[in-house]
Coordinates of C-alpha atoms and ligand atoms in Angstrom, one line a residue:
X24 CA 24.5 -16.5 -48.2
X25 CA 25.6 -14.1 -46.1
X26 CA 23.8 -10.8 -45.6
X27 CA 23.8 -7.6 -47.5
X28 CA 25.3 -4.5 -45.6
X29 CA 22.9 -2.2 -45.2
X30 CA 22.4 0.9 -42.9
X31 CA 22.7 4.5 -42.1
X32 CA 24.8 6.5 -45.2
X33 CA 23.6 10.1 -44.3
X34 CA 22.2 12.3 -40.6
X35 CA 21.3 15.1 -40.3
X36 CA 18.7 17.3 -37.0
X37 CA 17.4 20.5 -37.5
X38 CA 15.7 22.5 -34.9
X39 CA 13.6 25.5 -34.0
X40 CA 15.5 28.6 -33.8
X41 CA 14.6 28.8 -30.3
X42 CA 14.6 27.2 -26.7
X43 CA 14.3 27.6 -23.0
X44 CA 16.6 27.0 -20.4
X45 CA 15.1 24.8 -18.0
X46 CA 16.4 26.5 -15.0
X47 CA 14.3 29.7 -15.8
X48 CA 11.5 26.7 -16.4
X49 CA 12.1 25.5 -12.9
X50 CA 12.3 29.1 -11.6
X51 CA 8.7 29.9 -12.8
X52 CA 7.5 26.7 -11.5
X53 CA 9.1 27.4 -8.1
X54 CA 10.7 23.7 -8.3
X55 CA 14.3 23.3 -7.3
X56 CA 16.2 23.7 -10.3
X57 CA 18.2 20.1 -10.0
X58 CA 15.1 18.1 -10.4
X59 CA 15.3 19.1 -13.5
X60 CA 18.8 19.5 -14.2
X61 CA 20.1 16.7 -12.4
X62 CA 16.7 14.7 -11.6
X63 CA 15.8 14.2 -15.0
X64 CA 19.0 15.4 -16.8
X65 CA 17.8 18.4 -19.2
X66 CA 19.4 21.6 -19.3
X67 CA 17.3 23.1 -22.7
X68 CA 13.9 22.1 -24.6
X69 CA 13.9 23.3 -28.5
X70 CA 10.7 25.4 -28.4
X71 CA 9.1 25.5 -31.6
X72 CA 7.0 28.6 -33.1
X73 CA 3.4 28.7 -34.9
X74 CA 5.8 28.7 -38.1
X75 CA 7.6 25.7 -37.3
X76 CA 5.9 22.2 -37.7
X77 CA 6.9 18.9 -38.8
X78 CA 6.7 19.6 -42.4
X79 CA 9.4 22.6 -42.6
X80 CA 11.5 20.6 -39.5
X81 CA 11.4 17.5 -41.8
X82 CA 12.9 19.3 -44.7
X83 CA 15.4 21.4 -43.2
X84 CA 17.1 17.6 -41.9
X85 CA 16.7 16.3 -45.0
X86 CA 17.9 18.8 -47.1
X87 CA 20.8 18.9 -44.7
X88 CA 21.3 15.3 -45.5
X89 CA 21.2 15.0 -48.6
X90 CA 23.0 17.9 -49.6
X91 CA 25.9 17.5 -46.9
X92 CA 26.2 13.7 -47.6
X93 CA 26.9 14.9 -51.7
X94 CA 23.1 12.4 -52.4
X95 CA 21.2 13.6 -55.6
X96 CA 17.3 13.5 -54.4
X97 CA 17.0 11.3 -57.5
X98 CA 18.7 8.5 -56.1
X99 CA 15.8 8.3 -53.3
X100 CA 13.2 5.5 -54.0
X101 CA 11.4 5.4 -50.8
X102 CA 10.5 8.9 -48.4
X103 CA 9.4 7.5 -45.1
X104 CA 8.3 10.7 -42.4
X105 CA 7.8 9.3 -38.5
X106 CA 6.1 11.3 -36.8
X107 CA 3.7 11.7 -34.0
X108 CA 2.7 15.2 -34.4
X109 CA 0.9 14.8 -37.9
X110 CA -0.5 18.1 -39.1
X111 CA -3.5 16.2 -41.1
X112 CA -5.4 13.6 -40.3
X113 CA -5.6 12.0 -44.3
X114 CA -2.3 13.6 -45.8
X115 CA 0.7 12.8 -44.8
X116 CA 4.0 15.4 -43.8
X117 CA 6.2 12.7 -46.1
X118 CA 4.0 14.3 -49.3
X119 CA 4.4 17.6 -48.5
X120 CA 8.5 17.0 -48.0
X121 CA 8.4 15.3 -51.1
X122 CA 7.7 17.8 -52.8
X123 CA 9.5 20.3 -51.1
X124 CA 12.9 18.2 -51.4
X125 CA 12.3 18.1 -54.6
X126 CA 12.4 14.3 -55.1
X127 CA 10.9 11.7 -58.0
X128 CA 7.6 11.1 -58.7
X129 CA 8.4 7.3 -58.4
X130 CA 9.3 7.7 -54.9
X131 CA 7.0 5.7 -52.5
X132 CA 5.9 7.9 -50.1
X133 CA 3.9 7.5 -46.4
X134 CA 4.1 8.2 -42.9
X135 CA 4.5 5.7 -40.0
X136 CA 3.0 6.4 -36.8
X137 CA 3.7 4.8 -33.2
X138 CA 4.6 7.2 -31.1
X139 CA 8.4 7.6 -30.4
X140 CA 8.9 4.5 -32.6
X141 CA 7.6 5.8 -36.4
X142 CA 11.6 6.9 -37.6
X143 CA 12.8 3.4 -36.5
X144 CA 9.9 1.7 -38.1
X145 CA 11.0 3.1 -41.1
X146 CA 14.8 2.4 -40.7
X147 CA 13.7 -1.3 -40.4
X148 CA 10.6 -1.4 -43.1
X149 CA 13.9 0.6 -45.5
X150 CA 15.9 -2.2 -44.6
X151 CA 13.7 -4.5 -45.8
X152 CA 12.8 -2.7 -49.1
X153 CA 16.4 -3.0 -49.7
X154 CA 17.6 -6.2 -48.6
X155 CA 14.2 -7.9 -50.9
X156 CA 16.0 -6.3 -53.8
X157 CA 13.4 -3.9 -54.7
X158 CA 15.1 -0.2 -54.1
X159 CA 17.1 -1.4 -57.8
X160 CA 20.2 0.5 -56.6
X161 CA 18.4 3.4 -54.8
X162 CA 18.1 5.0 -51.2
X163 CA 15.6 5.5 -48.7
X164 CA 15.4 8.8 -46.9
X165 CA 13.6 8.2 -43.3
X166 CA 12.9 11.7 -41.7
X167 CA 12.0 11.8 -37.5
X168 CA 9.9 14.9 -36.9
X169 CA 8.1 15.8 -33.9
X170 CA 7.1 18.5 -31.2
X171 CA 6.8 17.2 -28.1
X172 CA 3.8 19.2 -26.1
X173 CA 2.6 18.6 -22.6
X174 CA 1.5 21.3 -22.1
X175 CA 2.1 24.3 -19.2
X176 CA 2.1 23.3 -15.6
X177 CA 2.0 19.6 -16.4
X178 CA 4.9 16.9 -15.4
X179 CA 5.6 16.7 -18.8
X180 CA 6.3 20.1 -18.9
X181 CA 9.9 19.7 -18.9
X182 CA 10.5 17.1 -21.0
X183 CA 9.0 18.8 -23.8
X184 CA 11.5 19.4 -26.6
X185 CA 11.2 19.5 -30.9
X186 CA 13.4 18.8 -34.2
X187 CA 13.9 16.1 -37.0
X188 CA 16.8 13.8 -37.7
X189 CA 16.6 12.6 -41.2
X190 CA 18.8 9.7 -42.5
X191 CA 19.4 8.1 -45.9
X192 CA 19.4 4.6 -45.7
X193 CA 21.8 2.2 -48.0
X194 CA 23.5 -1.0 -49.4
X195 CA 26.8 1.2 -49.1
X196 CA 26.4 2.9 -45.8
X197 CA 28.5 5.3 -44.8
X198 CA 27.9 5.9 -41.2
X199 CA 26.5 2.6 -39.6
X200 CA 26.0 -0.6 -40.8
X201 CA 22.5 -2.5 -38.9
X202 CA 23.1 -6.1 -38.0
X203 CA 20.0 -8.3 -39.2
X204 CA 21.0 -11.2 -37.4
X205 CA 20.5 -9.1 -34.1
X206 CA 17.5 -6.8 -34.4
X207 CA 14.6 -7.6 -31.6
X208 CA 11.0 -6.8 -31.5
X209 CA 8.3 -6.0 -29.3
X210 CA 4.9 -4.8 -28.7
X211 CA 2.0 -4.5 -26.4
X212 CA -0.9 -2.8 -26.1
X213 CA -0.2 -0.3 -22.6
X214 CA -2.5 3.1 -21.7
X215 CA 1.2 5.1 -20.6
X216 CA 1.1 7.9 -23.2
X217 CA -1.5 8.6 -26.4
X218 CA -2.8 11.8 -28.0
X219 CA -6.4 11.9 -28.5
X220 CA -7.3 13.3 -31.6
X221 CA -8.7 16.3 -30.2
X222 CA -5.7 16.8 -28.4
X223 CA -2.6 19.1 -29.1
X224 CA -1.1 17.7 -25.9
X225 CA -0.3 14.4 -25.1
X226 CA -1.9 12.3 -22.2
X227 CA 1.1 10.7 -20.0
X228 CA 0.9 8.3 -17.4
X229 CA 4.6 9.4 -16.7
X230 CA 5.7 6.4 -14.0
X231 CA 4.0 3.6 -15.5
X232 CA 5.3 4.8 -19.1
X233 CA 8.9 4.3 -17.3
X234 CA 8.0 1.1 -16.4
X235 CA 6.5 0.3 -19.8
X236 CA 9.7 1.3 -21.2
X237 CA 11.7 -1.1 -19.0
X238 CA 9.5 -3.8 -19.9
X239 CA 10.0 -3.3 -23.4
X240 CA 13.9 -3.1 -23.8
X241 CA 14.4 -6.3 -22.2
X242 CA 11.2 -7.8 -24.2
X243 CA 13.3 -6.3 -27.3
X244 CA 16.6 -7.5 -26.0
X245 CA 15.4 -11.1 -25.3
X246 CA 14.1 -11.4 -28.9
X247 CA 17.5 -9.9 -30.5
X248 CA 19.1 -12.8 -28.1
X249 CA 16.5 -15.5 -28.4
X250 CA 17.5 -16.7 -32.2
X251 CA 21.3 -17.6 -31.3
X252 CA 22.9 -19.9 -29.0
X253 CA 25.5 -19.1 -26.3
X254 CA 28.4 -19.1 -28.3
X255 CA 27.0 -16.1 -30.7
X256 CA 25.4 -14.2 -27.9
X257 CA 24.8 -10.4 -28.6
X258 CA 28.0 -8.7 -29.1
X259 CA 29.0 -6.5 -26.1
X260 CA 28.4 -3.2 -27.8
X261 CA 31.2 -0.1 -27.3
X262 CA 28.2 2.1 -26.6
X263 CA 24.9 1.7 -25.8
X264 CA 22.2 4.3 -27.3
X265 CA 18.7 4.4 -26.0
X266 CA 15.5 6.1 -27.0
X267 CA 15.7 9.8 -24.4
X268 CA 12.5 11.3 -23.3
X269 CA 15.0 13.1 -21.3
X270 CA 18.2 12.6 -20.4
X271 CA 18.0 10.3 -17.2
X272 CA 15.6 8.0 -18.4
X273 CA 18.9 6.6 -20.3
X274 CA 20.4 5.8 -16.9
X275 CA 17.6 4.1 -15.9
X276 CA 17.6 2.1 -19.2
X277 CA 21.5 1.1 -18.9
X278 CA 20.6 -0.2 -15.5
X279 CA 18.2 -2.8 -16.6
X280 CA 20.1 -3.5 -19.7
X281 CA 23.2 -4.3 -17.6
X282 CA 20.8 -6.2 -14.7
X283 CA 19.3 -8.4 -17.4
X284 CA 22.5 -9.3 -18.7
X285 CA 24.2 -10.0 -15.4
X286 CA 21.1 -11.9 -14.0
X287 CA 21.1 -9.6 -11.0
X288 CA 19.4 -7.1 -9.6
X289 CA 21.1 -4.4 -8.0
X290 CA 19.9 -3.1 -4.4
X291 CA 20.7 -0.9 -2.0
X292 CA 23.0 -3.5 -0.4
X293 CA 25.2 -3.6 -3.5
X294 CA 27.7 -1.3 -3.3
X295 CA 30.0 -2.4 -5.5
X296 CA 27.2 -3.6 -8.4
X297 CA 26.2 0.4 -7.9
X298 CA 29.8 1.4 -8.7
X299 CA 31.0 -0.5 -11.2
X300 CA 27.1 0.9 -13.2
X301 CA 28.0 4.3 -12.8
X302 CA 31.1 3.9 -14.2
X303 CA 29.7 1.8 -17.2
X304 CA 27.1 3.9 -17.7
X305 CA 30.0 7.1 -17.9
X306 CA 32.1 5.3 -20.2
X307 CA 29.2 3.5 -22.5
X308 CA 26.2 5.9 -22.6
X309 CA 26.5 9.7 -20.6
X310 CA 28.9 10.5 -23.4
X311 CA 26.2 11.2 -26.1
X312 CA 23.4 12.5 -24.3
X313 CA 24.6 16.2 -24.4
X314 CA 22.9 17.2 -27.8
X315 CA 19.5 15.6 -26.2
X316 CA 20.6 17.8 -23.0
X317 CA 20.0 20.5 -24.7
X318 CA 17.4 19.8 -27.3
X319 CA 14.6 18.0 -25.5
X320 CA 12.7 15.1 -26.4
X321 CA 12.1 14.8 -29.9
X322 CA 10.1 11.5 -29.8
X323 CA 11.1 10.0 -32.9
X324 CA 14.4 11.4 -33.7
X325 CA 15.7 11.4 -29.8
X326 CA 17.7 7.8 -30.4
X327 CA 18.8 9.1 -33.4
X328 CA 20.0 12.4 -32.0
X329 CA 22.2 10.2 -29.4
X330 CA 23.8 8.4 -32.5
X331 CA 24.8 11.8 -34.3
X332 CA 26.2 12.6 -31.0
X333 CA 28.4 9.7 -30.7
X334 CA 29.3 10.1 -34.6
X335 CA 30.6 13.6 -34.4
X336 CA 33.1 12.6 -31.7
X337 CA 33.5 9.2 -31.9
X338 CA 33.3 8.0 -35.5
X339 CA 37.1 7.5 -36.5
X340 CA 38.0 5.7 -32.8
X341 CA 34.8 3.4 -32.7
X342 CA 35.3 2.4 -36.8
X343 CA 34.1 -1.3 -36.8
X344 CA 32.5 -1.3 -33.4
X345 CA 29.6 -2.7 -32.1
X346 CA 27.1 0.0 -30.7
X347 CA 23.1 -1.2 -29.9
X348 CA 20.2 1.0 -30.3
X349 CA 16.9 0.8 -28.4
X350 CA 14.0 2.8 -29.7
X351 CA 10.9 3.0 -27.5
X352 CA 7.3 4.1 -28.7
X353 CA 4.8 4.1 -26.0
X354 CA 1.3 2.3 -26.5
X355 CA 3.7 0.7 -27.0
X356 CA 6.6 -0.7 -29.6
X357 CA 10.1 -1.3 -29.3
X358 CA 13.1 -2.4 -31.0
X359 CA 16.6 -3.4 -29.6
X360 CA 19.3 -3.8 -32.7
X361 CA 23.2 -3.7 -32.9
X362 CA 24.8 -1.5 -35.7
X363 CA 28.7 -1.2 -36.5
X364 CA 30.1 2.1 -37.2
X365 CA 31.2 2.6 -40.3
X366 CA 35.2 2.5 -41.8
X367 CA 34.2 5.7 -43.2
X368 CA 32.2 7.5 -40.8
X369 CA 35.4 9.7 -39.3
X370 CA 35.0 11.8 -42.4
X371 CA 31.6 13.1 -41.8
X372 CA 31.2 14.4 -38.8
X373 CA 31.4 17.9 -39.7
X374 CA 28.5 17.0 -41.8
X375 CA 26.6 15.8 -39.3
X376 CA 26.9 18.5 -36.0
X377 CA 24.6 20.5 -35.4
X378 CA 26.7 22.7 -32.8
X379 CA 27.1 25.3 -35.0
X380 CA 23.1 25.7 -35.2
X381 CA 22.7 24.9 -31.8
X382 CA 24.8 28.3 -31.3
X383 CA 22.8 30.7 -33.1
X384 CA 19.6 29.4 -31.0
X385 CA 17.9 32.1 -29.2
X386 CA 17.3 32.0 -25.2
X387 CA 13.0 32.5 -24.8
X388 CA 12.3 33.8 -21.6
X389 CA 9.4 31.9 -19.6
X390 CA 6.9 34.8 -21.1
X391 CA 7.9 34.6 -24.9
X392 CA 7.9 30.8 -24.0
X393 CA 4.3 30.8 -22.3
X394 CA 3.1 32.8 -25.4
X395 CA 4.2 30.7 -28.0
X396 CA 2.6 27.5 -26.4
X397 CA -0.6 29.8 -26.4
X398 CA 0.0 30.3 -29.8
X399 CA 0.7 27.2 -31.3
X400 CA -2.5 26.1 -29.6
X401 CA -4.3 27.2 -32.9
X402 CA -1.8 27.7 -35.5
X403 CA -3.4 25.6 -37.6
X404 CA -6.6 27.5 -38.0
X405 CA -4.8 31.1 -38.6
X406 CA -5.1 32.2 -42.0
X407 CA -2.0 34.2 -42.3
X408 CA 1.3 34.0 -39.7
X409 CA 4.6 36.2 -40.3
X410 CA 7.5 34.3 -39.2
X411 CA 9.4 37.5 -38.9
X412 CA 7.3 38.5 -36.0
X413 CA 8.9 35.3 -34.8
X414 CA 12.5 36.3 -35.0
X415 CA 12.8 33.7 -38.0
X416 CA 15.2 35.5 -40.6
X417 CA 15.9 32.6 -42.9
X418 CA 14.7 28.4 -43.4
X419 CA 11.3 27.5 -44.8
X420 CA 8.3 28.5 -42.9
X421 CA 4.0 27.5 -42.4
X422 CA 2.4 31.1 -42.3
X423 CA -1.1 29.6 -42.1
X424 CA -4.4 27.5 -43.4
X425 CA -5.8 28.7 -46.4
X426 CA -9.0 27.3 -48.1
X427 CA -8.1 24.6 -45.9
X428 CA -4.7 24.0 -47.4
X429 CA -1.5 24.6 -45.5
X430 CA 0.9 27.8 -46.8
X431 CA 4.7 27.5 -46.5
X432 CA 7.1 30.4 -47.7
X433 CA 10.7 30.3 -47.3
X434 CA 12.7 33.1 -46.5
X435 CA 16.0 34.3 -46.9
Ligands
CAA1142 N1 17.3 17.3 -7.0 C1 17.7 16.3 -7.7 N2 16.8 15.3 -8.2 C2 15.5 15.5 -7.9 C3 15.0 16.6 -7.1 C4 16.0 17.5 -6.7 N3 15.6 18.6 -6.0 N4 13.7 16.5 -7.0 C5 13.3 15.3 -7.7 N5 14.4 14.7 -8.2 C6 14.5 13.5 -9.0 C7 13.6 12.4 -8.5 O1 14.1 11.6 -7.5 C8 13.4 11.6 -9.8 O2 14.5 10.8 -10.1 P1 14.4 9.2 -10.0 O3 13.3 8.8 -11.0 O4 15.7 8.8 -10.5 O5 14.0 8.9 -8.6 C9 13.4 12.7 -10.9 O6 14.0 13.9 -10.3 C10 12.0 13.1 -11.4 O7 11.2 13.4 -10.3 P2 9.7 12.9 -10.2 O8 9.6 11.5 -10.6 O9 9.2 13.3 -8.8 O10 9.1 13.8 -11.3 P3 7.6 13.9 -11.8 O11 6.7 13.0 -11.1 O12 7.3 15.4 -11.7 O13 7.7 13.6 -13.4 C11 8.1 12.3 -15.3 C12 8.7 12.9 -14.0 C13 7.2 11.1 -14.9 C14 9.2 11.7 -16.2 C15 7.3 13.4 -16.1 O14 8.2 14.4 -16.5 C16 6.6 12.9 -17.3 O15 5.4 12.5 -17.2 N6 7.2 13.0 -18.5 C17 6.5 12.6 -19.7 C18 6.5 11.0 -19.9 C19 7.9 10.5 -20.2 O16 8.8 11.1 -20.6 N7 8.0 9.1 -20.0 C20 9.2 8.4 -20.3 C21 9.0 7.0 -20.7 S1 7.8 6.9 -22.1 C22 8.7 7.3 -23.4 O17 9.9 7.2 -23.4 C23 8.0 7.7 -24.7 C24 8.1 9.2 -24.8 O18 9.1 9.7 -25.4 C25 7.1 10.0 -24.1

């Protein structure tokens, strides 16, 4: 029997209203600006405010997506949030979008967890849900939503970024259909990045966390491979998406991808092999890293933010095309899949950029910036926060704990 069609029918990011340039970064951290800007690839990192968190991130996407995409929240049977900044240890942000996207009680509703991986998790567990035959004719919404905090003065520092992609999930997909007859797995259990639970700020062990992620996509790859012979080898996908903790790390990843599949190793001897990389990784991958440019690393949503970049320029002119994704979650779990874009897909892109957004963003200088972080270091035990004092005019907002309950208020 051959299998059902199911993948991505609606996208949609939403951000913080604000974010810092990472030259002024470099500037107060007396570091020569192109490590940044060339070295790792970033030119901004979404910065979010004490009235920003997962929860109100998660449902500005989502309302974007359901409401640009024309989806009544009735029609969604299964809310999955992936997230590695939860803002409760017991309750989950997906209840508290729930009920703020005004959805059906009969909605199943929970949060994944895995670092980076939780949104693609919940692509996959969706997939399932629907290919098993129990979504009886309905969607699945899976929301990414993170901050991504290092802290000030760390490496990390500036590859710190926020914002959720949310995507509806369907037997009639719109945007990209998800092959199962290539979708890879792996896991192992690495020390490269965690978050104690006493910890706003995440523990990196930024080199080896490279190499765990190398290790990984060809771990994934070999198991998307391993089930066919020869003859039905991977298709050679049009564009290659990877999971960005900043931009450069996707260079990096195209390398090994194209290493593993040539059975060579490049070295400094190999002129040519160096060439002809560059200009595969130009033509296959740089194209839709400029949203993550200027965004950041949004652990979950950041391969996800790469595909909305590809959609919005490439939907019509890649319309039945292979494209792979690779989403990395350090500790760490990874999955390498090929999707094909949809027939349809040309006609949404205004839908799905977020240029116009990214726009009305304001510039923090390293001050404002420095004082937020300070802030958001105890957000969650101030009783009452005005997100006007923020600059934040309009969007839904978290202006404090309260008998131990989280407050949101929308404004505008
Ligand atoms: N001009 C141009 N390039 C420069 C430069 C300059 N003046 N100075 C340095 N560079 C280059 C370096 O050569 C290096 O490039 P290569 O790796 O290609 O050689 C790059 O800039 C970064 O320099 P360093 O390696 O010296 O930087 P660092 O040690 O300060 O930290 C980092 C880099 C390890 C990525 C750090 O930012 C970090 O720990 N980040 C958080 C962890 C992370 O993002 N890990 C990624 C894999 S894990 C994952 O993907 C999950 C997740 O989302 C966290």
């Amino acid at each position: 029997m051959p299998a059902q069609l199911i993948g991505i029918d609606a996208l949609s990011f939403a951000g913080p209203d604000a974010y810092l340039a990472l030259r002024d970064l470099a500037t107060a951290r007396g570091v020569d600006p192109a490590k940044f800007t060339v070295g790792l690839g970033q030119h901004g990192m979404a910065i979010a405010s004490p009235c920003e968190d997962p929860v109100t991130m998660a449902v500005a996407a989502g309302r974007k997506a359901l409401s640009g995409f024309d989806i009544d929240p009735e029609q969604i049977g299964t809310l999955i949030v992936g997230t590695e900044t939860g803002i409760d240890h017991s309750k989950p942000v997906a209840v508290y979008a729930h009920e703020l996207l005004g959805l059906s009680q009969h909605c199943r509703t929970f949060e994944t967890k895995h670092a980076c991986y939780g949104a693609m998790a919940g692509l996959t567990a969706s997939m399932d849900w629907i290919g098993c035959g129990r979504a009886r004719g309905r969607k699945a919404l899976v929301i990414a939503s993170d901050i991504a905090s290092y802290g000030l003065n760390t490496p990390g520092e500036p590859t710190q970024g926020a914002g959720a992609v949310a995507m509806v999930v369907s037997d009639a997909p719109r945007l990209l259909t998800i092959d199962p007859d290539y979708i890879g797995d792996y896991t192992r259990q690495v020390m490269d990045f965690w978050r104690p639970l006493y910890s706003k700020y995440a523990v990196a062990d930024g080199h080896y966390s490279i190499e765990c992620y190398l290790d990984a996509l060809v771990g994934a790859l070999n198991d998307a491979t391993s089930q066919h012979d020869h003859a039905q080898a991977c298709p050679d996908p049009v564009a290659c998406l990877y999971h960005i903790p900043f931009v450069r790390m996707a260079f990096k990843a195209h390398q090994r991808y194209v290493e593993h599949c040539s059975g060579q190793a490049l070295n400094a001897d190999h002129a040519s092999g160096w060439q002809s990389l560059n200009d595969d990784y130009a033509q296959r991958v740089r194209p839709w890293l400029s949203l993550n440019a200027q965004i950041g690393n949004i652990y979950t949503g950041s391969l996800f933010l790469s595909l909305i970049d590809l959609l919005r320029q490439q939907a019509a002119s890649m319309a039945g095309q292979p494209i792979s994704l690779f989403s990395y979650g350090s500790g760490c779990g990874a999955t390498y899949c090929i999707g094909r874009v949809a027939d349809a897909a040309g006609q949404w892109t205004a839908q799905l950029d977020p240029a116009d957004d990214l726009k009305r963003r304001r510039r923090l200088s390293i001050d404002e910036y420095e004082h937020l972080i300070e802030q958001n270091q105890t957000a969650d035990q101030q009783t009452s926060l005005t997100p006007e004092e923020f600059g934040h005019r309009q969007g839904l907002y978290y202006v404090g704990t309260r008998d131990h309950q989280r407050q949101y208020r929308a404004l505008g």
